[in-house]
Short mmCIF file of C-alpha atoms in Angstrom, two decimals:
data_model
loop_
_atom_site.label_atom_id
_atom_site.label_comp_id
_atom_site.label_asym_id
_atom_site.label_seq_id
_atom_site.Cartn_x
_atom_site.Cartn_y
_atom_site.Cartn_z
CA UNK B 1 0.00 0.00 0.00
CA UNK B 2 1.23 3.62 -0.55
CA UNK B 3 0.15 6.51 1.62
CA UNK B 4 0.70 10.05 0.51
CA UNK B 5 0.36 12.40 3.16
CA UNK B 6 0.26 16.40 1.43
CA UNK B 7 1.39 18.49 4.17
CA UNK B 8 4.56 18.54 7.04
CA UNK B 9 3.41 20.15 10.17
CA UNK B 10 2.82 18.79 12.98
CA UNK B 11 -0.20 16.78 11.48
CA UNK B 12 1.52 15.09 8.60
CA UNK B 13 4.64 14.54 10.73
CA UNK B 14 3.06 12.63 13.38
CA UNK B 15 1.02 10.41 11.26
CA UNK B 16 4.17 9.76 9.45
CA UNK B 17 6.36 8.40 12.54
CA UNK B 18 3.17 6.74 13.83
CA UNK B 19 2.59 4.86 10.93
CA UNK B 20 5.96 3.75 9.85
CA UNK B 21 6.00 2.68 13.91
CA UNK B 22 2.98 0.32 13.15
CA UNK B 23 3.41 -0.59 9.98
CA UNK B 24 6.75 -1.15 8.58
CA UNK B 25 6.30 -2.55 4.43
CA UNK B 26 3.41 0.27 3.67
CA UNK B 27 5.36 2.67 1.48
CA UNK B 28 4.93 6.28 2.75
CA UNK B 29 5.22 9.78 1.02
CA UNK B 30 5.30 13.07 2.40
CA UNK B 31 4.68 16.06 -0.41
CA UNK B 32 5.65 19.65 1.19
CA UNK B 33 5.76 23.10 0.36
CA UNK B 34 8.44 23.09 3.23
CA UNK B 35 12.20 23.20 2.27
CA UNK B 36 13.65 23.42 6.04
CA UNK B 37 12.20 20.52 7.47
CA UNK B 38 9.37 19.69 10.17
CA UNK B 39 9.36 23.19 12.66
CA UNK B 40 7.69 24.03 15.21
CA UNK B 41 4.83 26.19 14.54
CA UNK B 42 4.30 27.41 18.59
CA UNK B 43 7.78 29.09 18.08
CA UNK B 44 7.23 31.20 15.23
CA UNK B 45 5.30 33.69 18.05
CA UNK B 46 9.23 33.97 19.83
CA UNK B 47 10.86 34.47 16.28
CA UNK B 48 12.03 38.30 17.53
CA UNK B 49 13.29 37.38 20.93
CA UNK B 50 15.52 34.42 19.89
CA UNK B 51 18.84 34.91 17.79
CA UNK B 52 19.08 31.79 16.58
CA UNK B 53 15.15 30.90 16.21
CA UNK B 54 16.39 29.92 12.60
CA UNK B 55 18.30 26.66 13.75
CA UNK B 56 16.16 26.04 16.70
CA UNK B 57 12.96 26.29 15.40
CA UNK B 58 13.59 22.82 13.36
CA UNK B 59 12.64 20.43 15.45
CA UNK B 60 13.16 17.54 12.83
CA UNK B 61 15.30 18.10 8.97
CA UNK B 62 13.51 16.15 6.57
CA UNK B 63 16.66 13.43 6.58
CA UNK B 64 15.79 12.33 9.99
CA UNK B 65 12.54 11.21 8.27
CA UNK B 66 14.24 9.72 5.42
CA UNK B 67 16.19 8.13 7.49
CA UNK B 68 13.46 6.30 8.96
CA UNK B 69 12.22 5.31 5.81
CA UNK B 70 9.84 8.03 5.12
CA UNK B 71 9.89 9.33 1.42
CA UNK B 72 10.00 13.29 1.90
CA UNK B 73 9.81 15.04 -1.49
CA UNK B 74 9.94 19.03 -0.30
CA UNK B 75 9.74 22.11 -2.24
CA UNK B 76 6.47 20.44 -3.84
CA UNK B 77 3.60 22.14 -4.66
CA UNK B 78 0.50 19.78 -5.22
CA UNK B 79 -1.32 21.32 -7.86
CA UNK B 80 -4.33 18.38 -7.92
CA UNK B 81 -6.02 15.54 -6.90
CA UNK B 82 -7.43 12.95 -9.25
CA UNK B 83 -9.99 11.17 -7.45
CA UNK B 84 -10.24 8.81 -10.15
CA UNK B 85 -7.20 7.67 -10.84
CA UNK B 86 -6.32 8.00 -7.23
CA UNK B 87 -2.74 10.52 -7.75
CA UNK B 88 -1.71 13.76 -7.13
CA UNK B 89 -0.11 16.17 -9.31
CA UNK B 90 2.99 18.18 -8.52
CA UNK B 91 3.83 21.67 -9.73
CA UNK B 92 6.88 20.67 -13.05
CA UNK B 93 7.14 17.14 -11.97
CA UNK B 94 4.87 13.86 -12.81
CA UNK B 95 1.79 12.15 -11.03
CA UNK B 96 1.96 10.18 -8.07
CA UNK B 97 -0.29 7.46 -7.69
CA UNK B 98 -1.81 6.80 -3.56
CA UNK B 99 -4.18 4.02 -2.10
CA UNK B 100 -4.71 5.92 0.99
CA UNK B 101 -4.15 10.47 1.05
CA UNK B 102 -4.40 12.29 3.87
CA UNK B 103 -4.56 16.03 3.87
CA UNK B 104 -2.80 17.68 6.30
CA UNK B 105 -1.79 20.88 4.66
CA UNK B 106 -2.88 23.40 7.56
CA UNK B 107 -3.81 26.99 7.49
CA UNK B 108 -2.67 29.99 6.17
CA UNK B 109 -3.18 33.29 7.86
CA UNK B 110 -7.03 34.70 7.00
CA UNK B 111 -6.98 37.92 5.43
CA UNK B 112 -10.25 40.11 5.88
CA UNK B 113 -11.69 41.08 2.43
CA UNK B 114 -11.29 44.91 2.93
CA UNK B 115 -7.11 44.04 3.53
CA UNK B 116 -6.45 42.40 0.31
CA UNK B 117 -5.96 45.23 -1.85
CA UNK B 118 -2.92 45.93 0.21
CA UNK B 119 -1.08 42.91 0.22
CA UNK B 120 1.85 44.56 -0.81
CA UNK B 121 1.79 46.67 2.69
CA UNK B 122 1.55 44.34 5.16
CA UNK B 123 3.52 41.14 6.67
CA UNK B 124 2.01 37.82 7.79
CA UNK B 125 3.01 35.23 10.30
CA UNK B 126 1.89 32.26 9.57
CA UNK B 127 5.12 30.03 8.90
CA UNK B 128 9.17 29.68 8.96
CA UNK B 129 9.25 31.48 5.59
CA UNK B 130 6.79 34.29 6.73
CA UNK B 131 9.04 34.83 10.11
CA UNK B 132 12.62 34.41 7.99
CA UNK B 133 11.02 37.83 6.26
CA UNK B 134 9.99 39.28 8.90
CA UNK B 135 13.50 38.77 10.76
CA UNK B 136 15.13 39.73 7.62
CA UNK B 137 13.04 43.31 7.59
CA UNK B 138 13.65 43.93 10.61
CA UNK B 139 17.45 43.37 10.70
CA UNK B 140 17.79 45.94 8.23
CA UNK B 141 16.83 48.58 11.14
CA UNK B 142 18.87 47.27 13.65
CA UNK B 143 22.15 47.18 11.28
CA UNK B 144 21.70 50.90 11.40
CA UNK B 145 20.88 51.27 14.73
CA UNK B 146 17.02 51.84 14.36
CA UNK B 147 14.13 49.75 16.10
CA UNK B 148 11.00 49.18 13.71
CA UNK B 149 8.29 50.70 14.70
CA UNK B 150 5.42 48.22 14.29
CA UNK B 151 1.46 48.37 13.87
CA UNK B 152 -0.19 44.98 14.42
CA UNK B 153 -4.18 44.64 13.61
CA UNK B 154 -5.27 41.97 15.32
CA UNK B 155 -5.53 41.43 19.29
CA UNK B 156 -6.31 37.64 19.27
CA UNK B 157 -4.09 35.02 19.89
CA UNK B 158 -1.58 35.45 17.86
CA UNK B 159 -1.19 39.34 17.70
CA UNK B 160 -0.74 39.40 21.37
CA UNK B 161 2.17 36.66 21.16
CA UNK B 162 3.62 38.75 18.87
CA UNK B 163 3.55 42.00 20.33
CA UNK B 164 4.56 40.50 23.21
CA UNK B 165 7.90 38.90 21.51
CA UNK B 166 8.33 42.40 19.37
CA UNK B 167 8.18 44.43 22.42
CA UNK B 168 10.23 42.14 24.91
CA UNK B 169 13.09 42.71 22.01
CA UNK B 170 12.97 45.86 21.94
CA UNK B 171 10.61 47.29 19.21
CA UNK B 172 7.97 49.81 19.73
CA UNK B 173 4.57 47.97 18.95
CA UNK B 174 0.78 49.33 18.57
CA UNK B 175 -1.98 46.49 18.67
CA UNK B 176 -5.15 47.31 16.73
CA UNK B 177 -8.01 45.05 17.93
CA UNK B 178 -11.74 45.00 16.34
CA UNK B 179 -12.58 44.33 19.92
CA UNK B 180 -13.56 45.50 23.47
CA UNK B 181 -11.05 43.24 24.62
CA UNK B 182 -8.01 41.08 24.10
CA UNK B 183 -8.21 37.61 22.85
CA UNK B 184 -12.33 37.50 23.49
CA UNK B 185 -12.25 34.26 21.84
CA UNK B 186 -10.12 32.27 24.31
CA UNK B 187 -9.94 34.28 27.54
CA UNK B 188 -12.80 35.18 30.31
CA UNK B 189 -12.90 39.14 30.76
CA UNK B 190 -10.81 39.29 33.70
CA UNK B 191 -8.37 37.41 31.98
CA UNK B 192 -8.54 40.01 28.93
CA UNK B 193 -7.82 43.23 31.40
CA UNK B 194 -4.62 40.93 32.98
CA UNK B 195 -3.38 40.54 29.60
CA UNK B 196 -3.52 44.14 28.74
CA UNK B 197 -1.88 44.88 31.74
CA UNK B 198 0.52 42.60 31.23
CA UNK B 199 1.09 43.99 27.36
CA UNK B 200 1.11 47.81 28.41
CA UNK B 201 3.79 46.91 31.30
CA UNK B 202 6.12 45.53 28.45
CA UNK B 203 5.36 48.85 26.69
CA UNK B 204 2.95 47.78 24.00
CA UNK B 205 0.50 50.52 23.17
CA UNK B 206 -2.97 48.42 23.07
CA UNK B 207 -6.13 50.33 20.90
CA UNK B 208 -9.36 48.84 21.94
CA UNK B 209 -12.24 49.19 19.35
CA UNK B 210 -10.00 49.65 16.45
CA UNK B 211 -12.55 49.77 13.00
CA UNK B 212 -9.29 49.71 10.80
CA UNK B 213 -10.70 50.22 7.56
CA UNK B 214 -7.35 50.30 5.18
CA UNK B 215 -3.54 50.69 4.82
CA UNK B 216 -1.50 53.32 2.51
CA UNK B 217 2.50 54.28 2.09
CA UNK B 218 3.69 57.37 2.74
CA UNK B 219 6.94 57.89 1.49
CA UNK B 220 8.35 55.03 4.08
CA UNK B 221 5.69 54.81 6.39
CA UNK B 222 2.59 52.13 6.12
CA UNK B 223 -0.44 54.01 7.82
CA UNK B 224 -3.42 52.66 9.44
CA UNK B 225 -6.29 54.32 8.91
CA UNK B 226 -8.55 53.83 11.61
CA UNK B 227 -10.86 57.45 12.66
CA UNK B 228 -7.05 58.88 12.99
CA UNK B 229 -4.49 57.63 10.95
CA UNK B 230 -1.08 56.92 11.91
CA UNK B 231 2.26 56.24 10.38
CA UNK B 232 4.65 52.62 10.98
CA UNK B 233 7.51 51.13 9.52
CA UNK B 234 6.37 47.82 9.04
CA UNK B 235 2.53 46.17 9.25
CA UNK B 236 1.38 43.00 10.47
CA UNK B 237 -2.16 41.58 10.17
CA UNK B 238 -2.73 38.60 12.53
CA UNK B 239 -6.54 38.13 11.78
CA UNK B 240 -6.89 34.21 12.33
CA UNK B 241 -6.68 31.58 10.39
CA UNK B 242 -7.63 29.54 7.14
CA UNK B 243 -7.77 25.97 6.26
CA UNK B 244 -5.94 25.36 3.56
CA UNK B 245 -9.53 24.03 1.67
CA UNK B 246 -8.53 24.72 -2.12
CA UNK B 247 -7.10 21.63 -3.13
CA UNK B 248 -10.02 19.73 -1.68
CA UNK B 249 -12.68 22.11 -3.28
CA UNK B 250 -11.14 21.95 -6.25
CA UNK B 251 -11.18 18.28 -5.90
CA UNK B 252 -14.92 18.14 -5.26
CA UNK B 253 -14.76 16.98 -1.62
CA UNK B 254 -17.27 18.19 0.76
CA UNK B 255 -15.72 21.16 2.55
CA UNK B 256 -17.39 24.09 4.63
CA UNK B 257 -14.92 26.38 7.20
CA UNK B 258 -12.56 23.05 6.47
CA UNK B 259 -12.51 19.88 4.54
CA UNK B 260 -15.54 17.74 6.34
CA UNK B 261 -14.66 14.42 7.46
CA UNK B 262 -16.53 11.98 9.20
CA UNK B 263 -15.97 10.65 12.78
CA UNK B 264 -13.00 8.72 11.21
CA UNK B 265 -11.31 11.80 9.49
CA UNK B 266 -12.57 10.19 6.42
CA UNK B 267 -13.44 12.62 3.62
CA UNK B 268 -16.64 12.42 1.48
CA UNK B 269 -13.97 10.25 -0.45
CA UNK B 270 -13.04 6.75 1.09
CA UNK B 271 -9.41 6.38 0.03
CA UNK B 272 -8.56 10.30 1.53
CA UNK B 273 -8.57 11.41 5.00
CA UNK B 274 -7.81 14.96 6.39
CA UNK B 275 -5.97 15.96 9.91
CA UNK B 276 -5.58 19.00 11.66
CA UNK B 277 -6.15 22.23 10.84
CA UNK B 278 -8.12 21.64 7.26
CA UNK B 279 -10.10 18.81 9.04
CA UNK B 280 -13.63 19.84 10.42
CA UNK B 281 -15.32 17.56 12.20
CA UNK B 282 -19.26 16.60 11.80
CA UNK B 283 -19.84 18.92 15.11
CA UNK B 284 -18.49 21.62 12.65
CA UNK B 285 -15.00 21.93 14.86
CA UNK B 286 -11.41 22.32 13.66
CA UNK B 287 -9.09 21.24 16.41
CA UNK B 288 -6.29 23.58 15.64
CA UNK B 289 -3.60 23.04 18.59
CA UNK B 290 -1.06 21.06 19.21
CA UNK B 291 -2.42 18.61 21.22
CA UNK B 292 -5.44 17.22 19.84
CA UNK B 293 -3.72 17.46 16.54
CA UNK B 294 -1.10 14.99 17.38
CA UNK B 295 -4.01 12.92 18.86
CA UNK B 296 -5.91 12.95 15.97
CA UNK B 297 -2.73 11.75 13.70
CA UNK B 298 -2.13 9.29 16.12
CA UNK B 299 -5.30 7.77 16.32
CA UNK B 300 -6.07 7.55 12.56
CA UNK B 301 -2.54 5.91 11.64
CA UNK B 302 -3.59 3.61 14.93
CA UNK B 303 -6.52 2.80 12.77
CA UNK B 304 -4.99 2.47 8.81
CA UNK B 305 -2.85 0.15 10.66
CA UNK B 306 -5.87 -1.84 12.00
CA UNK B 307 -5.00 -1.58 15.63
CA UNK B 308 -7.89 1.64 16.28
CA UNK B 309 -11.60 1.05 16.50
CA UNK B 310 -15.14 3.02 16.71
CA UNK B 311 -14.16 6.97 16.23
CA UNK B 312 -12.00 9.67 16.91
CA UNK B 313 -13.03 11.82 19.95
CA UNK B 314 -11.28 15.09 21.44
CA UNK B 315 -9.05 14.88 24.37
CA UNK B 316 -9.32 17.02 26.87
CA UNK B 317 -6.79 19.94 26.18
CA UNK B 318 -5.68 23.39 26.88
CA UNK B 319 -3.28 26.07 25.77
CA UNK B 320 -1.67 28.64 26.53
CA UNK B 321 -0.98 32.21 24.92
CA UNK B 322 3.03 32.61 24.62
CA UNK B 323 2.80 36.19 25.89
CA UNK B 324 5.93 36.99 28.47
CA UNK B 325 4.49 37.26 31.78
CA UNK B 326 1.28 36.16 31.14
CA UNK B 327 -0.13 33.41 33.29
CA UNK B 328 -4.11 33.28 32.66
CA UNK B 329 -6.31 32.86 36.04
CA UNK B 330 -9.38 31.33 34.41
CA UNK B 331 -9.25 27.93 31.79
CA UNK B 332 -8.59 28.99 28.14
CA UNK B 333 -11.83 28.68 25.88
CA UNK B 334 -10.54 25.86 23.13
CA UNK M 1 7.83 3.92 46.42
CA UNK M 2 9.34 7.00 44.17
CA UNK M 3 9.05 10.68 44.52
CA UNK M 4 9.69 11.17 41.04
CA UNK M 5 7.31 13.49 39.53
CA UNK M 6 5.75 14.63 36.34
CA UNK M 7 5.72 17.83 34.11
CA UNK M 8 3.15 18.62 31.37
CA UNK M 9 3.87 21.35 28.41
CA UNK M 10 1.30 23.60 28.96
CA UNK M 11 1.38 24.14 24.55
CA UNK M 12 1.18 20.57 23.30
CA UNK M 13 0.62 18.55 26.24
CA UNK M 14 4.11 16.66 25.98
CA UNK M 15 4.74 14.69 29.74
CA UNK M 16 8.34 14.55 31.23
CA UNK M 17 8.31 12.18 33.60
CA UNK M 18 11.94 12.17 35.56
CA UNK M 19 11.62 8.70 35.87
CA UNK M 20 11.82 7.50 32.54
CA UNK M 21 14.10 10.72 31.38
CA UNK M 22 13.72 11.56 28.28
CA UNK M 23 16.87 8.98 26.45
CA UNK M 24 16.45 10.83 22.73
CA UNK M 25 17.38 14.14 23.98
CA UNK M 26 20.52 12.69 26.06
CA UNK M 27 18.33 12.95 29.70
CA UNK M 28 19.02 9.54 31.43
CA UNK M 29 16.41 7.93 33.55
CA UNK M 30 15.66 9.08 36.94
CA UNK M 31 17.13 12.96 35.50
CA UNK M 32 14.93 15.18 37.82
CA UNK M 33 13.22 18.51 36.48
CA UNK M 34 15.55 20.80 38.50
CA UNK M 35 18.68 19.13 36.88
CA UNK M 36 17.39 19.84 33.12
CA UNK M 37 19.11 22.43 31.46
CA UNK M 38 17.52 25.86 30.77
CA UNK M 39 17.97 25.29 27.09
CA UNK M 40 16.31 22.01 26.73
CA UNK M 41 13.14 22.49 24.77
CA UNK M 42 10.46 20.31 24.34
CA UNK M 43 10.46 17.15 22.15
CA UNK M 44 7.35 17.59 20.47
CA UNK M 45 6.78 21.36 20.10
CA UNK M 46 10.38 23.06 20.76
CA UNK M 47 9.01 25.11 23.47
CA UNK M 48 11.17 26.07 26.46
CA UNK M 49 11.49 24.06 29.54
CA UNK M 50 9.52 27.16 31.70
CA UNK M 51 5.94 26.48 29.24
CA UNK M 52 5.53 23.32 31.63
CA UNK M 53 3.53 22.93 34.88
CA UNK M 54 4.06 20.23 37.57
CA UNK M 55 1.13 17.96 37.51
CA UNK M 56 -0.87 17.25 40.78
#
């Protein structure tokens, strides 16, 4: 049997190991954009504070899986799936042929519809090659002895994480948020007003109720135009996130926020299966963190492998904003 | 009857238990939490030794 997995985060990865654990004559294929190897996505949020984030961020080079008899092509952009002959297709290169697929490709950073005329403007961070920009802008103030002045528009979870790691080295930050309060989604409201607390004290400039409404250059300022607008040297959006659903649409699965699967992280197609962030889940949930990720890849290479029964349920989990000094007093809302 | 204890990463859930070390990143059996370098990171998410809790 071959399995193709499209995708090597933390999803693909794991199901990888799992299943080359269980099964050892399967052949296995791993198709990613990635050219570094497997990272760790929690990190990207210390990529300021950390000189050598670069290095440490890798967590696994794609070798390590080769050497454990994992086929890695990298640098590979799947351009389509053929349901009917069962292959994918890879950007200038041939059709592979699978028995089993499983999506795993993950999300990239959601962009509100009044932003996208600006893409030019504004920075993302959403992965090692987003961050590896970022660092790069940003080192071109410091060689001259300048500290970025940054405007983030977002206050969720990741625009606080990032603040935080801006401001604790040494950049001047402004947070935009659509919101009364920090990181609504996850935190209770005392646990919002703690976390701006916490922010301010590490000298982050927090604007509550932010309508930002677009972006322009002026001369070598970005501005923000909110009621006021005001001038920064670089711009990052950190809106949330989006399933990487295009390959599947285009593919005529059944997607809606993500690519549906059943109970089984079976698709509406029987031979493909999706994990992690692109998977949602007939109670209409993605599980995007860590943990029930790595569960979730677990379990269903437990099961290709015939040693995993009845369905895939959610552990019980947690998490934990990667803000410095921030301890949260009530349980995160996951 | 051991005193060893348990840590959890508060990001991906990852358990160090000091009794069974952790052998892949060079920590031997029975290493205890204390005696863990500041720059060992997580094996499963990279994150830094202070993202973990002792568990009750």
């Amino acid at each position: 049997m071959h399995i193709v997995i499209i995708g090597s985060g933390v999803a693909g990865v794991s199901f990888a190991e799992k299943y080359r654990a269980l099964s050892a004559d399967d052949d296995i294929t791993l198709v990613t954009r990635e050219h570094d190897g497997y990272y760790s996505r929690p990190l990207l949020s210390r990529g300021f504070s950390k000189a050598d984030i670069e290095q440490t961020i890798i967590l696994k080079p794609f070798n390590k899986l080769r050497e454990n008899n994992i086929k890695v092509l990298c640098d590979a952009e799947v351009t389509a799936i053929n349901r009917a002959d069962k292959s994918i297709v890879i950007l200038g290169g041939q059709a592979l042929q699978y028995d089993k697929l499983i999506l795993a490709q993950g999300s990239s950073a959601f962009i509100p519809p009044p932003f996208r005329l600006y893409e030019k403007l504004f920075f993302c961070l959403n992965s090692l090659s987003d961050l590896k920009a970022l660092r790069r802008f940003r080192q071109g103030f410091l060689d001259q002895n300048q500290r970025p002045d940054w405007a983030i528009v977002g206050g969720g979870l990741i625009g606080c994480e990032v603040a935080s790691d801006l401001a604790v080295a040494g950049d001047k930050v402004t947070v935009f948020h659509a919101m009364d309060r920090l990181m609504e989604r996850q935190l209770a409201p005392e646990d919002s007003i703690l976390l701006l607390k916490v922010l301010q004290n590490s000298g982050v400039n927090v604007l509550l109720n932010q309508a930002v409404q677009a972006f322009s250059r002026e001369k070598d300022k970005i501005c923000v135009k909110t009621e006021a607008t005001a001038g920064f040297d670089g711009l990052i959006v950190a809106c949330g996130f989006k399933p990487r659903n295009e390959l599947a649409e285009l593919a005529g699965l059944e997607t809606g926020r993500g690519i549906k699967v059943n109970q089984q992280m079976q698709t509406s197609d029987t031979s493909i299966y999706a994990l992690g962030d692109v998977a949602e889940l007939p109670n209409g949930k993605l599980y995007a963190f860590i943990l029930p990720i790595r569960n979730q890849a677990i379990w269903l290479a437990e099961f290709l492998a015939g040693q995993q029964q009845g369905f895939w349920t959610p552990p019980v989990f947690t998490t934990k904003a990667k803000v410095h000094g921030f301890e949260a007093v009530h349980p995160y809302n996951v | 009857m051991s005193d060893y204890k348990k840590y959890q990463c508060g990001v991906c859930g990852h358990i160090y238990d000091e009794a069974e070390g952790d052998p892949d990143s060079g920590l031997a059996p029975g290493t205890l939490w204390k005696d863990i370098p500041d720059d060992w990171r997580c094996p499963e998410c990279g994150v830094e030794k202070s993202e973990y809790a002792l568990m009750a």
